[in-house]
């Protein structure tokens, strides 16, 4: 009685075509976003590794005051401003090795990005085609179930008046069972394909009504009660908002004497 029938994601999130599904997937899929970010990071490292090969220009200025120095009595001062260029001609090959390393890392990141994009397109197409195919089959599977049920009921009635044998009745029962299994499998295949398509498109959490942790308000996050604050250790732990749990823990720590806190620390597992 506690079981419930899962449902497909809301229709507003479902794509209207394969092209639309692929477009959304390329924009929102987290694995592809990660691969693109890795490419950008690798390219940034490569450009940073190229910087030592060029000249460096610095504007420098300074002022120095002297008094009775170098055998000269009295004050003296130096003031200067200059444009200084530094150019590293050779540093033992370290810069060249670093440049080659970052170049290979950049190529590797680009290949991973291409492979991720190809796999995403294949997975999205497979999920979409499976969803479309099973939705086309479901009406026929349902019709098969209804026909098998009607046949079974008719054979049961005929068996009761001696017009059908027990073998005939068992055959119809088996046909009804088989058709029902195929129909239920089709329903869950539709669910699986729909949710897999949502995952490919980066909309799975949204379709389930789950917020990303980074977008969740701290007062809405859920934690657990302090296990050592229970008067009865048989009492199960309860879920409470994280902010409330942290506040309660801080208050309890302020009220516990140092000796009691040490005893609790010794009793806690892992300490």
XYZ file of N, CA and C in Angstrom:
813
model
N 0.818 -1.211 0.000
C 0.000 0.000 0.000
C 0.857 1.269 0.000
N 2.127 1.154 0.484
C 2.989 2.325 0.539
C 3.659 2.624 -0.797
N 3.556 1.701 -1.760
C 4.184 1.911 -3.054
C 3.390 2.930 -3.864
N 4.061 3.659 -4.704
C 3.382 4.618 -5.569
C 3.907 4.464 -6.982
N 3.072 4.848 -7.937
C 3.423 4.728 -9.344
C 4.257 5.929 -9.768
N 5.515 5.722 -10.161
C 6.322 6.860 -10.620
C 5.761 7.439 -11.903
N 6.033 8.702 -12.120
C 5.525 9.385 -13.302
C 6.683 9.985 -14.081
N 6.418 10.226 -15.358
C 7.416 10.873 -16.203
C 7.595 12.324 -15.774
N 8.761 12.915 -16.071
C 8.939 14.345 -15.789
C 7.834 15.173 -16.441
N 7.607 16.340 -15.868
C 6.527 17.181 -16.377
C 6.754 17.486 -17.852
N 5.657 17.559 -18.591
C 5.739 17.726 -20.045
C 6.454 19.012 -20.444
N 6.390 20.042 -19.581
C 7.026 21.313 -19.929
C 8.539 21.176 -20.069
N 9.123 20.164 -19.423
C 10.571 19.967 -19.496
C 10.978 19.030 -20.619
N 10.022 18.316 -21.211
C 10.345 17.349 -22.253
C 10.614 18.074 -23.570
N 11.605 17.627 -24.322
C 11.901 18.265 -25.613
C 10.831 17.937 -26.641
N 10.744 18.776 -27.656
C 9.753 18.568 -28.709
C 10.304 17.763 -29.873
N 11.625 17.654 -29.958
C 12.248 16.911 -31.054
C 13.644 16.490 -30.624
N 14.254 15.613 -31.430
C 15.617 15.180 -31.135
C 16.585 16.352 -31.221
N 16.389 17.223 -32.207
C 17.273 18.380 -32.351
C 17.176 19.289 -31.127
N 15.954 19.482 -30.624
C 15.769 20.299 -29.428
C 16.422 19.654 -28.211
N 16.308 18.329 -28.101
C 16.931 17.615 -26.982
C 18.447 17.753 -27.010
N 19.040 17.614 -28.200
C 20.497 17.733 -28.309
C 20.962 19.158 -28.015
N 20.185 20.139 -28.460
C 20.559 21.538 -28.205
C 20.560 21.835 -26.710
N 19.512 21.376 -26.012
C 19.433 21.598 -24.565
C 20.538 20.832 -23.846
N 20.798 19.590 -24.295
C 21.839 18.781 -23.661
C 23.206 19.436 -23.793
N 23.496 19.990 -24.956
C 24.810 20.624 -25.160
C 24.965 21.889 -24.323
N 23.856 22.509 -23.968
C 23.924 23.732 -23.166
C 23.956 23.449 -21.664
N 23.323 22.342 -21.230
C 23.095 22.143 -19.800
C 23.752 20.907 -19.201
N 24.228 19.958 -20.017
C 24.765 18.728 -19.442
C 25.981 19.031 -18.560
N 25.968 18.586 -17.299
C 27.073 18.940 -16.391
C 28.412 18.342 -16.799
N 28.419 17.133 -17.367
C 29.685 16.529 -17.784
C 30.321 17.317 -18.926
N 29.475 17.781 -19.859
C 30.003 18.575 -20.968
C 30.484 19.935 -20.471
N 29.759 20.520 -19.524
C 30.208 21.789 -18.943
C 31.566 21.623 -18.275
N 31.735 20.508 -17.570
C 33.018 20.255 -16.919
C 34.132 20.108 -17.950
N 33.847 19.381 -19.036
C 34.859 19.189 -20.080
C 35.238 20.523 -20.720
N 34.243 21.392 -20.961
C 34.540 22.708 -21.537
C 35.369 23.556 -20.577
N 35.037 23.481 -19.292
C 35.813 24.237 -18.304
C 37.252 23.736 -18.234
N 37.434 22.424 -18.375
C 38.796 21.871 -18.376
C 39.589 22.370 -19.581
N 38.922 22.502 -20.730
C 39.602 23.031 -21.920
C 40.037 24.475 -21.682
N 39.147 25.279 -21.121
C 39.493 26.680 -20.853
C 40.646 26.781 -19.854
N 40.613 25.932 -18.818
C 41.688 25.961 -17.826
C 43.017 25.532 -18.442
N 42.983 24.490 -19.278
C 44.215 24.018 -19.923
C 44.773 25.067 -20.877
N 43.902 25.747 -21.617
C 44.367 26.803 -22.526
C 44.974 27.972 -21.751
N 44.365 28.288 -20.609
C 44.913 29.369 -19.785
C 46.301 29.003 -19.258
N 46.476 27.742 -18.866
C 47.796 27.299 -18.411
C 48.813 27.361 -19.551
N 48.380 27.014 -20.758
C 49.290 27.046 -21.905
C 49.742 28.477 -22.204
N 48.802 29.411 -22.193
C 49.164 30.808 -22.462
C 50.042 31.368 -21.346
N 49.790 30.935 -20.112
C 50.646 31.384 -19.012
C 52.059 30.834 -19.164
N 52.168 29.598 -19.674
C 53.495 28.997 -19.873
C 54.254 29.666 -21.009
N 53.565 30.352 -21.930
C 54.230 31.043 -23.040
C 54.800 32.399 -22.620
N 54.298 32.937 -21.525
C 54.701 34.292 -21.143
C 56.194 34.442 -20.864
N 56.905 33.442 -20.285
C 58.344 33.646 -20.044
C 59.171 33.810 -21.312
N 58.640 33.462 -22.481
C 59.412 33.552 -23.721
C 59.410 34.963 -24.319
N 58.607 35.845 -23.790
C 58.552 37.207 -24.295
C 59.258 38.171 -23.357
N 59.527 39.378 -23.823
C 60.178 40.375 -22.960
C 59.225 40.889 -21.891
N 59.807 41.334 -20.800
C 59.031 41.907 -19.707
C 59.472 43.351 -19.511
N 58.546 44.261 -19.554
C 58.831 45.688 -19.397
C 58.295 46.165 -18.058
N 59.137 46.840 -17.298
C 58.750 47.374 -15.995
C 59.150 48.843 -15.928
N 58.275 49.653 -15.394
C 58.595 51.049 -15.096
C 59.032 51.104 -13.639
N 60.263 51.548 -13.401
C 60.816 51.566 -12.054
C 61.249 52.984 -11.699
N 61.084 53.317 -10.478
C 61.517 54.621 -9.991
C 61.981 54.503 -8.556
N 62.832 55.422 -8.131
C 63.322 55.362 -6.766
C 64.035 56.634 -6.362
N 64.306 56.721 -5.081
C 65.004 57.886 -4.538
C 65.821 57.424 -3.341
N 67.064 57.891 -3.259
C 67.954 57.532 -2.160
C 68.607 58.804 -1.615
N 68.609 58.955 -0.314
C 69.246 60.095 0.354
C 70.485 59.607 1.101
N 71.618 60.340 0.937
C 72.871 60.005 1.609
C 73.307 61.192 2.470
N 74.071 60.871 3.480
C 74.630 61.926 4.334
C 75.978 61.455 4.871
N 77.031 62.171 4.459
C 78.386 61.833 4.896
C 78.759 60.398 4.518
N 78.655 60.063 3.253
C 78.999 58.724 2.784
C 80.127 58.806 1.774
N 80.876 57.704 1.657
C 81.967 57.576 0.678
C 82.994 58.693 0.816
N 83.201 59.119 2.049
C 84.210 60.144 2.298
C 83.800 61.535 1.898
N 82.559 61.727 1.579
C 82.062 63.042 1.162
C 81.186 63.587 2.275
N 81.516 64.773 2.740
C 80.720 65.376 3.790
C 79.467 66.030 3.205
N 78.435 65.995 4.003
C 77.206 66.651 3.605
C 76.213 65.684 2.964
N 75.008 66.171 2.790
C 73.955 65.307 2.213
C 74.056 65.214 0.692
N 73.573 64.108 0.177
C 73.448 63.909 -1.278
C 72.259 62.992 -1.526
N 71.725 63.037 -2.712
C 70.552 62.200 -3.015
C 70.594 61.775 -4.464
N 69.947 60.640 -4.715
C 69.794 60.094 -6.074
C 68.312 59.880 -6.339
N 67.872 60.311 -7.503
C 66.490 60.069 -7.927
C 66.527 59.548 -9.352
N 65.684 58.553 -9.587
C 65.707 57.979 -10.937
C 64.326 57.421 -11.296
N 64.069 57.354 -12.575
C 62.893 56.686 -13.143
C 63.329 56.081 -14.468
N 62.960 54.828 -14.696
C 63.459 54.136 -15.881
C 62.430 53.132 -16.392
N 62.599 52.772 -17.634
C 61.846 51.686 -18.258
C 62.823 50.531 -18.447
N 62.612 49.433 -17.700
C 63.554 48.321 -17.723
C 62.931 47.135 -18.454
N 63.676 46.580 -19.385
C 63.222 45.399 -20.121
C 64.065 44.198 -19.711
N 63.371 43.098 -19.399
C 64.046 41.852 -19.079
C 63.602 40.801 -20.092
N 64.518 40.042 -20.587
C 64.195 38.992 -21.564
C 65.002 37.747 -21.206
N 64.267 36.694 -20.869
C 64.905 35.441 -20.480
C 65.323 34.691 -21.746
N 66.623 34.627 -22.018
C 67.121 33.949 -23.213
C 67.198 32.447 -23.009
N 67.678 32.018 -21.870
C 67.813 30.576 -21.619
C 67.765 30.336 -20.112
N 66.974 29.322 -19.716
C 66.844 29.003 -18.286
C 66.927 27.499 -18.063
N 67.805 26.855 -18.815
C 68.019 25.430 -18.615
C 66.967 24.534 -19.241
N 66.078 25.073 -20.060
C 65.050 24.260 -20.709
C 63.799 24.048 -19.888
N 63.731 24.634 -18.684
C 62.556 24.437 -17.824
C 61.308 25.058 -18.435
N 61.452 26.264 -19.005
C 60.297 26.928 -19.608
C 59.792 26.160 -20.826
N 60.709 25.637 -21.621
C 60.304 24.863 -22.792
C 59.593 23.576 -22.384
N 60.085 22.928 -21.329
C 59.440 21.704 -20.849
C 58.043 22.001 -20.317
N 57.910 23.106 -19.576
C 56.598 23.494 -19.050
C 55.631 23.822 -20.181
N 56.131 24.494 -21.223
C 55.282 24.817 -22.368
C 54.808 23.546 -23.068
N 55.714 22.579 -23.253
C 55.314 21.323 -23.885
C 54.309 20.557 -23.051
N 54.475 20.592 -21.732
C 53.538 19.898 -20.845
C 52.143 20.499 -20.943
N 52.055 21.822 -20.860
C 50.742 22.468 -20.913
C 50.098 22.320 -22.290
N 50.916 22.246 -23.330
C 50.370 22.043 -24.674
C 49.720 20.674 -24.783
N 50.383 19.650 -24.239
C 49.809 18.310 -24.262
C 48.548 18.235 -23.405
N 48.559 18.910 -22.261
C 47.366 18.936 -21.417
C 46.206 19.617 -22.131
N 46.508 20.648 -22.912
C 45.468 21.333 -23.672
C 44.884 20.415 -24.737
N 45.756 19.686 -25.453
C 45.277 18.733 -26.456
C 44.426 17.642 -25.804
N 44.875 17.157 -24.659
C 44.134 16.105 -23.961
C 42.754 16.594 -23.537
N 42.688 17.817 -23.008
C 41.398 18.374 -22.589
C 40.461 18.545 -23.778
N 40.991 18.959 -24.927
C 40.152 19.117 -26.121
C 39.640 17.769 -26.621
N 40.478 16.733 -26.549
C 40.034 15.403 -26.965
C 38.957 14.870 -26.030
N 39.131 15.086 -24.738
C 38.108 14.658 -23.773
C 36.802 15.396 -24.027
N 36.890 16.678 -24.352
C 35.688 17.456 -24.651
C 34.979 16.917 -25.895
N 35.757 16.591 -26.934
C 35.154 16.029 -28.147
C 34.499 14.681 -27.863
N 35.198 13.827 -27.099
C 34.647 12.516 -26.782
C 33.392 12.636 -25.920
N 33.410 13.560 -24.964
C 32.229 13.774 -24.122
C 31.048 14.250 -24.952
N 31.301 15.159 -25.896
C 30.233 15.652 -26.766
C 29.675 14.534 -27.636
N 30.544 13.693 -28.183
C 30.093 12.588 -29.022
C 29.259 11.598 -28.210
N 29.730 11.259 -27.008
C 28.986 10.331 -26.162
C 27.651 10.926 -25.727
N 27.635 12.225 -25.476
C 26.386 12.887 -25.090
C 25.382 12.850 -26.232
N 25.824 13.133 -27.451
C 24.924 13.074 -28.608
C 24.372 11.661 -28.798
N 25.232 10.654 -28.648
C 24.786 9.270 -28.805
C 23.781 8.894 -27.724
N 24.074 9.258 -26.476
C 23.170 8.923 -25.376
C 21.835 9.643 -25.511
N 21.876 10.921 -25.913
C 20.633 11.679 -26.091
C 19.792 11.086 -27.214
N 20.435 10.733 -28.329
C 19.703 10.129 -29.448
C 19.111 8.788 -29.048
N 19.881 7.978 -28.300
C 19.376 6.674 -27.859
C 18.183 6.840 -26.931
N 18.286 7.759 -25.977
C 17.176 7.990 -25.045
C 15.937 8.492 -25.779
N 16.128 9.424 -26.703
C 14.994 9.969 -27.450
C 14.339 8.898 -28.315
N 15.138 8.147 -29.057
C 14.580 7.115 -29.935
C 13.881 6.021 -29.135
N 14.449 5.668 -27.978
C 13.798 4.675 -27.123
C 12.462 5.192 -26.619
N 12.436 6.449 -26.203
C 11.198 7.039 -25.692
C 10.130 7.087 -26.776
N 10.494 7.526 -27.973
C 9.529 7.598 -29.073
C 9.044 6.209 -29.455
N 9.960 5.246 -29.525
C 9.599 3.888 -29.929
C 8.653 3.236 -28.934
N 8.963 3.357 -27.652
C 8.127 2.691 -26.654
C 6.762 3.364 -26.551
N 6.703 4.671 -26.779
C 5.405 5.346 -26.756
C 4.532 4.915 -27.937
N 5.160 4.584 -29.042
C 4.399 4.076 -30.182
C 3.898 2.659 -29.928
N 4.642 1.884 -29.125
C 4.273 0.494 -28.872
C 3.250 0.346 -27.762
N 3.227 1.289 -26.822
C 2.372 1.131 -25.644
C 0.889 0.944 -25.976
N 0.299 1.698 -26.919
C -1.118 1.456 -27.230
C -1.379 0.032 -27.719
N -0.486 -0.507 -28.543
C -0.661 -1.881 -29.013
C -0.504 -2.881 -27.878
N 0.447 -2.628 -26.977
C 0.623 -3.520 -25.831
C -0.602 -3.487 -24.924
N -1.170 -2.284 -24.736
C -2.385 -2.177 -23.908
C -3.548 -2.897 -24.578
N -3.657 -2.771 -25.881
C -4.716 -3.472 -26.602
C -4.544 -4.985 -26.482
N -3.296 -5.444 -26.516
C -3.029 -6.876 -26.355
C -3.468 -7.352 -24.978
N -3.198 -6.553 -23.937
C -3.615 -6.910 -22.578
C -5.136 -6.990 -22.492
N -5.825 -5.995 -23.047
C -7.287 -5.990 -23.000
C -7.867 -7.190 -23.741
N -7.285 -7.515 -24.890
C -7.777 -8.664 -25.657
C -7.531 -9.963 -24.903
N -6.339 -10.094 -24.303
C -6.027 -11.309 -23.547
C -6.934 -11.443 -22.335
N -7.249 -10.316 -21.687
C -8.142 -10.358 -20.533
C -9.553 -10.771 -20.945
N -10.027 -10.204 -22.048
C -11.362 -10.568 -22.525
C -11.419 -12.042 -22.913
N -10.353 -12.525 -23.555
C -10.307 -13.940 -23.940
C -10.279 -14.832 -22.707
N -9.502 -14.451 -21.712
C -9.431 -15.253 -20.492
C -10.786 -15.321 -19.794
N -11.478 -14.185 -19.710
C -12.793 -14.179 -19.065
C -13.789 -15.036 -19.843
N -13.732 -14.948 -21.174
C -14.644 -15.760 -21.990
C -14.346 -17.247 -21.825
N -13.065 -17.612 -21.818
C -12.694 -19.022 -21.655
C -13.064 -19.527 -20.264
N -12.951 -18.649 -19.259
C -13.342 -19.056 -17.905
C -14.828 -19.389 -17.856
N -15.633 -18.548 -18.503
C -17.075 -18.816 -18.546
C -17.374 -20.097 -19.312
N -16.699 -20.286 -20.446
C -16.915 -21.498 -21.242
C -16.415 -22.743 -20.517
N -15.331 -22.581 -19.735
C -14.826 -23.722 -18.969
C -15.828 -24.150 -17.901
N -16.519 -23.152 -17.334
C -17.486 -23.475 -16.275
C -18.681 -24.259 -16.801
N -18.955 -24.168 -18.118
C -20.084 -24.927 -18.684
C -19.595 -26.089 -19.537
N -18.275 -26.363 -19.430
C -17.732 -27.547 -20.081
C -17.380 -27.392 -21.540
N -17.341 -26.171 -22.056
C -17.011 -25.984 -23.469
C -15.509 -25.811 -23.707
N -14.730 -25.596 -22.649
C -13.287 -25.441 -22.776
C -12.589 -26.367 -21.789
N -11.405 -26.824 -22.200
C -10.625 -27.692 -21.325
C -9.770 -26.839 -20.389
N -9.199 -27.501 -19.384
C -8.328 -26.801 -18.449
C -7.067 -26.288 -19.155
N -6.591 -27.048 -20.145
C -5.421 -26.605 -20.907
C -5.724 -25.303 -21.635
N -6.930 -25.212 -22.227
C -7.319 -23.971 -22.903
C -7.346 -22.796 -21.924
N -7.881 -23.054 -20.743
C -7.972 -21.999 -19.741
C -6.583 -21.541 -19.280
N -5.682 -22.505 -19.076
C -4.320 -22.165 -18.662
C -3.576 -21.408 -19.756
N -3.839 -21.759 -21.011
C -3.210 -21.039 -22.120
C -3.622 -19.571 -22.136
N -4.902 -19.320 -21.929
C -5.367 -17.929 -21.924
C -4.830 -17.163 -20.714
N -4.726 -17.873 -19.585
C -4.160 -17.229 -18.391
C -2.693 -16.860 -18.618
N -1.956 -17.762 -19.254
C -0.552 -17.493 -19.546
C -0.408 -16.352 -20.556
N -1.302 -16.318 -21.552
C -1.263 -15.242 -22.536
C -1.544 -13.892 -21.880
N -2.496 -13.873 -20.962
C -2.810 -12.636 -20.254
C -1.631 -12.192 -19.386
N -1.007 -13.133 -18.705
C 0.145 -12.810 -17.857
C 1.300 -12.266 -18.702
N 1.584 -12.933 -19.815
C 2.690 -12.507 -20.678
C 2.446 -11.114 -21.249
N 1.228 -10.858 -21.701
C 0.916 -9.543 -22.268
C 0.994 -8.448 -21.206
N 0.578 -8.780 -19.978
C 0.659 -7.797 -18.891
C 2.105 -7.464 -18.559
N 2.954 -8.495 -18.525
C 4.377 -8.272 -18.254
C 4.990 -7.379 -19.329
N 4.670 -7.638 -20.583
C 5.216 -6.823 -21.670
C 4.732 -5.375 -21.567
N 3.479 -5.197 -21.186
C 2.939 -3.848 -21.064
C 3.594 -3.086 -19.908
N 3.744 -3.756 -18.762
C 4.383 -3.111 -17.608
C 5.849 -2.805 -17.912
N 6.528 -3.741 -18.574
C 7.916 -3.481 -18.976
C 8.005 -2.266 -19.900
N 7.037 -2.148 -20.798
C 7.008 -0.992 -21.689
C 6.804 0.309 -20.928
N 5.925 0.268 -19.911
C 5.691 1.473 -19.114
C 6.957 1.921 -18.385
N 7.662 0.963 -17.803
C 8.874 1.323 -17.063
C 10.033 1.644 -18.002
N 10.028 1.072 -19.188
C 11.026 1.460 -20.179
C 10.801 2.907 -20.604
N 9.543 3.312 -20.704
C 9.232 4.709 -21.010
C 9.731 5.627 -19.895
N 9.513 5.211 -18.629
C 10.003 5.997 -17.503
C 11.525 6.114 -17.528
N 12.178 4.975 -17.741
C 13.642 4.965 -17.741
C 14.188 5.852 -18.856
N 13.611 5.730 -20.052
C 14.078 6.541 -21.178
C 13.830 8.026 -20.915
N 12.680 8.349 -20.310
C 12.377 9.746 -20.013
C 13.345 10.351 -19.012
N 13.615 9.620 -17.935
C 14.537 10.141 -16.925
C 15.973 10.164 -17.442
N 16.346 9.179 -18.265
C 17.690 9.213 -18.840
C 17.832 10.403 -19.784
N 16.764 10.727 -20.514
C 16.796 11.900 -21.383
C 16.921 13.174 -20.554
N 16.206 13.231 -19.414
C 16.331 14.384 -18.531
C 17.759 14.521 -17.998
N 18.392 13.376 -17.676
C 19.776 13.411 -17.188
C 20.722 13.903 -18.274
N 20.531 13.428 -19.506
C 21.373 13.887 -20.614
C 21.225 15.388 -20.832
N 20.013 15.894 -20.638
C 19.747 17.314 -20.873
C 20.099 18.190 -19.667
N 20.562 17.567 -18.578
C 20.901 18.339 -17.388
C 19.695 18.856 -16.633
N 18.536 18.205 -16.797
C 17.301 18.668 -16.154
C 16.746 17.663 -15.153
N 17.519 16.643 -14.806
C 16.987 15.579 -13.964
C 16.602 16.100 -12.585
N 17.500 16.829 -11.933
C 17.194 17.341 -10.598
C 16.004 18.292 -10.640
N 15.947 19.133 -11.662
C 14.832 20.075 -11.780
C 13.518 19.334 -11.986
N 13.548 18.251 -12.778
C 12.323 17.490 -13.023
C 11.840 16.790 -11.761
N 12.759 16.502 -10.830
C 12.396 15.854 -9.567
C 12.102 16.867 -8.469
N 12.226 18.148 -8.788
C 11.972 19.179 -7.794
C 13.085 19.328 -6.778
N 14.312 18.911 -7.138
C 15.456 18.982 -6.229
C 16.315 20.178 -6.610
N 16.651 21.006 -5.625
C 17.492 22.164 -5.870
C 18.958 21.765 -5.812
N 19.783 22.422 -6.636
C 21.226 22.251 -6.518
C 21.669 22.793 -5.167
N 22.658 22.134 -4.569
C 23.118 22.546 -3.244
C 23.610 23.980 -3.245
N 24.247 24.399 -4.349
C 24.782 25.756 -4.416
C 23.667 26.788 -4.468
N 22.456 26.370 -4.920
C 21.325 27.285 -5.020
C 20.381 27.166 -3.832
N 20.700 26.316 -2.868
C 19.807 26.063 -1.755
C 20.131 26.994 -0.596
N 19.105 27.616 -0.038
C 19.302 28.467 1.117
C 19.781 27.630 2.300
N 20.709 28.173 3.080
C 21.290 27.411 4.192
C 20.238 26.997 5.207
N 19.188 27.809 5.367
C 18.147 27.474 6.330
C 17.283 26.318 5.864
N 17.368 25.966 4.561
C 16.552 24.885 4.031
C 17.304 23.562 3.980
N 18.623 23.590 4.197
C 19.389 22.362 4.148
C 19.118 21.535 5.395
N 19.201 20.234 5.246
C 18.808 19.324 6.314
C 20.030 18.648 6.898
N 20.104 18.599 8.226
C 21.161 17.868 8.914
C 20.554 16.912 9.918
N 21.392 16.411 10.823
C 20.932 15.443 11.815
C 21.149 16.010 13.218
N 20.296 15.581 14.151
C 20.466 15.988 15.534
C 21.754 15.397 16.091
N 22.299 16.061 17.097
C 23.529 15.594 17.741
C 23.254 14.269 18.453
N 23.947 13.170 18.086
C 23.643 11.870 18.702
C 23.966 11.827 20.183
N 24.883 12.700 20.663
C 25.292 12.645 22.070
C 24.425 13.519 22.961
N 23.464 14.239 22.366
C 22.599 15.099 23.170
C 21.304 14.404 23.567
N 21.139 13.146 23.179
C 19.901 12.427 23.490
C 19.952 11.885 24.912
N 18.841 12.013 25.635
C 18.761 11.418 26.966
C 18.564 9.914 26.878
N 17.889 9.468 25.832
C 17.670 8.043 25.603
C 18.367 7.666 24.300
N 19.426 6.838 24.389
C 20.205 6.510 23.198
C 19.462 5.563 22.267
N 18.313 5.042 22.700
C 17.482 4.241 21.807
C 16.642 5.119 20.893
N 16.604 6.415 21.207
C 15.830 7.354 20.390
C 16.515 7.547 19.040
N 15.765 7.417 17.936
C 16.391 7.574 16.615
C 16.787 9.018 16.358
N 17.786 9.199 15.489
C 18.184 10.542 15.081
C 17.089 11.175 14.229
N 16.993 12.483 14.278
C 15.984 13.198 13.511
C 16.669 14.198 12.590
N 15.998 14.478 11.469
C 16.505 15.466 10.528
C 15.959 16.842 10.886
N 16.852 17.826 10.960
C 16.457 19.203 11.223
C 17.277 20.101 10.305
N 16.846 21.355 10.078
C 17.633 22.265 9.243
C 19.052 22.421 9.769
N 20.008 22.543 8.846
C 21.418 22.622 9.222
C 21.676 23.810 10.143
N 21.087 24.963 9.821
C 21.307 26.151 10.646
C 20.849 25.910 12.078
N 19.702 25.238 12.240
C 19.187 24.939 13.573
C 20.083 23.942 14.288
N 20.586 22.941 13.542
C 21.465 21.934 14.137
C 22.764 22.565 14.623
N 23.354 23.469 13.817
C 24.599 24.120 14.218
C 24.381 25.015 15.435
N 23.237 25.703 15.475
C 22.942 26.573 16.609
C 22.769 25.755 17.881
N 22.054 24.610 17.764
C 21.844 23.754 18.930
C 23.159 23.168 19.419
N 24.024 22.771 18.506
C 25.318 22.201 18.889
C 26.166 23.227 19.625
N 26.150 24.479 19.149
C 26.923 25.533 19.806
C 26.395 25.803 21.212
N 25.062 25.825 21.373
C 24.475 26.053 22.689
C 24.806 24.916 23.643
N 24.740 23.666 23.149
C 25.047 22.517 23.993
C 26.507 22.535 24.423
N 27.407 22.912 23.517
C 28.829 22.952 23.848
C 29.113 23.998 24.922
N 28.359 25.104 24.904
C 28.573 26.156 25.895
C 28.078 25.744 27.272
N 27.079 24.843 27.319
C 26.493 24.433 28.592
C 27.197 23.238 29.215
N 27.941 22.462 28.450
C 28.569 21.245 28.963
C 29.865 21.606 29.669
N 30.070 21.168 30.945
C 31.345 21.420 31.626
C 32.485 20.737 30.902
N 33.726 21.213 31.159
C 34.877 20.665 30.456
C 35.069 19.192 30.759
N 34.836 18.778 32.012
C 35.018 17.370 32.365
C 34.019 16.494 31.641
N 32.737 16.966 31.577
C 31.718 16.191 30.865
C 32.022 16.141 29.393
N 32.512 17.254 28.828
C 32.836 17.273 27.402
C 33.950 16.296 27.101
N 34.936 16.196 28.023
C 36.027 15.246 27.805
C 35.516 13.821 27.842
N 34.576 13.542 28.791
C 34.015 12.196 28.863
C 33.235 11.858 27.607
N 32.466 12.844 27.077
C 31.724 12.597 25.843
C 32.669 12.354 24.691
N 33.791 13.087 24.660
C 34.761 12.888 23.595
C 35.364 11.507 23.645
N 35.609 10.986 24.881
C 36.152 9.637 24.989
C 35.123 8.597 24.597
N 33.826 8.875 24.868
C 32.788 7.895 24.549
C 32.422 7.900 23.090
N 32.713 9.010 22.380
C 32.331 9.092 20.967
C 33.152 8.122 20.153
N 32.523 7.401 19.211
C 33.271 6.461 18.375
C 34.258 7.188 17.496
N 35.426 6.574 17.315
C 36.450 7.136 16.450
C 37.386 8.081 17.166
N 37.107 8.391 18.480
C 37.996 9.267 19.244
C 38.869 8.425 20.165
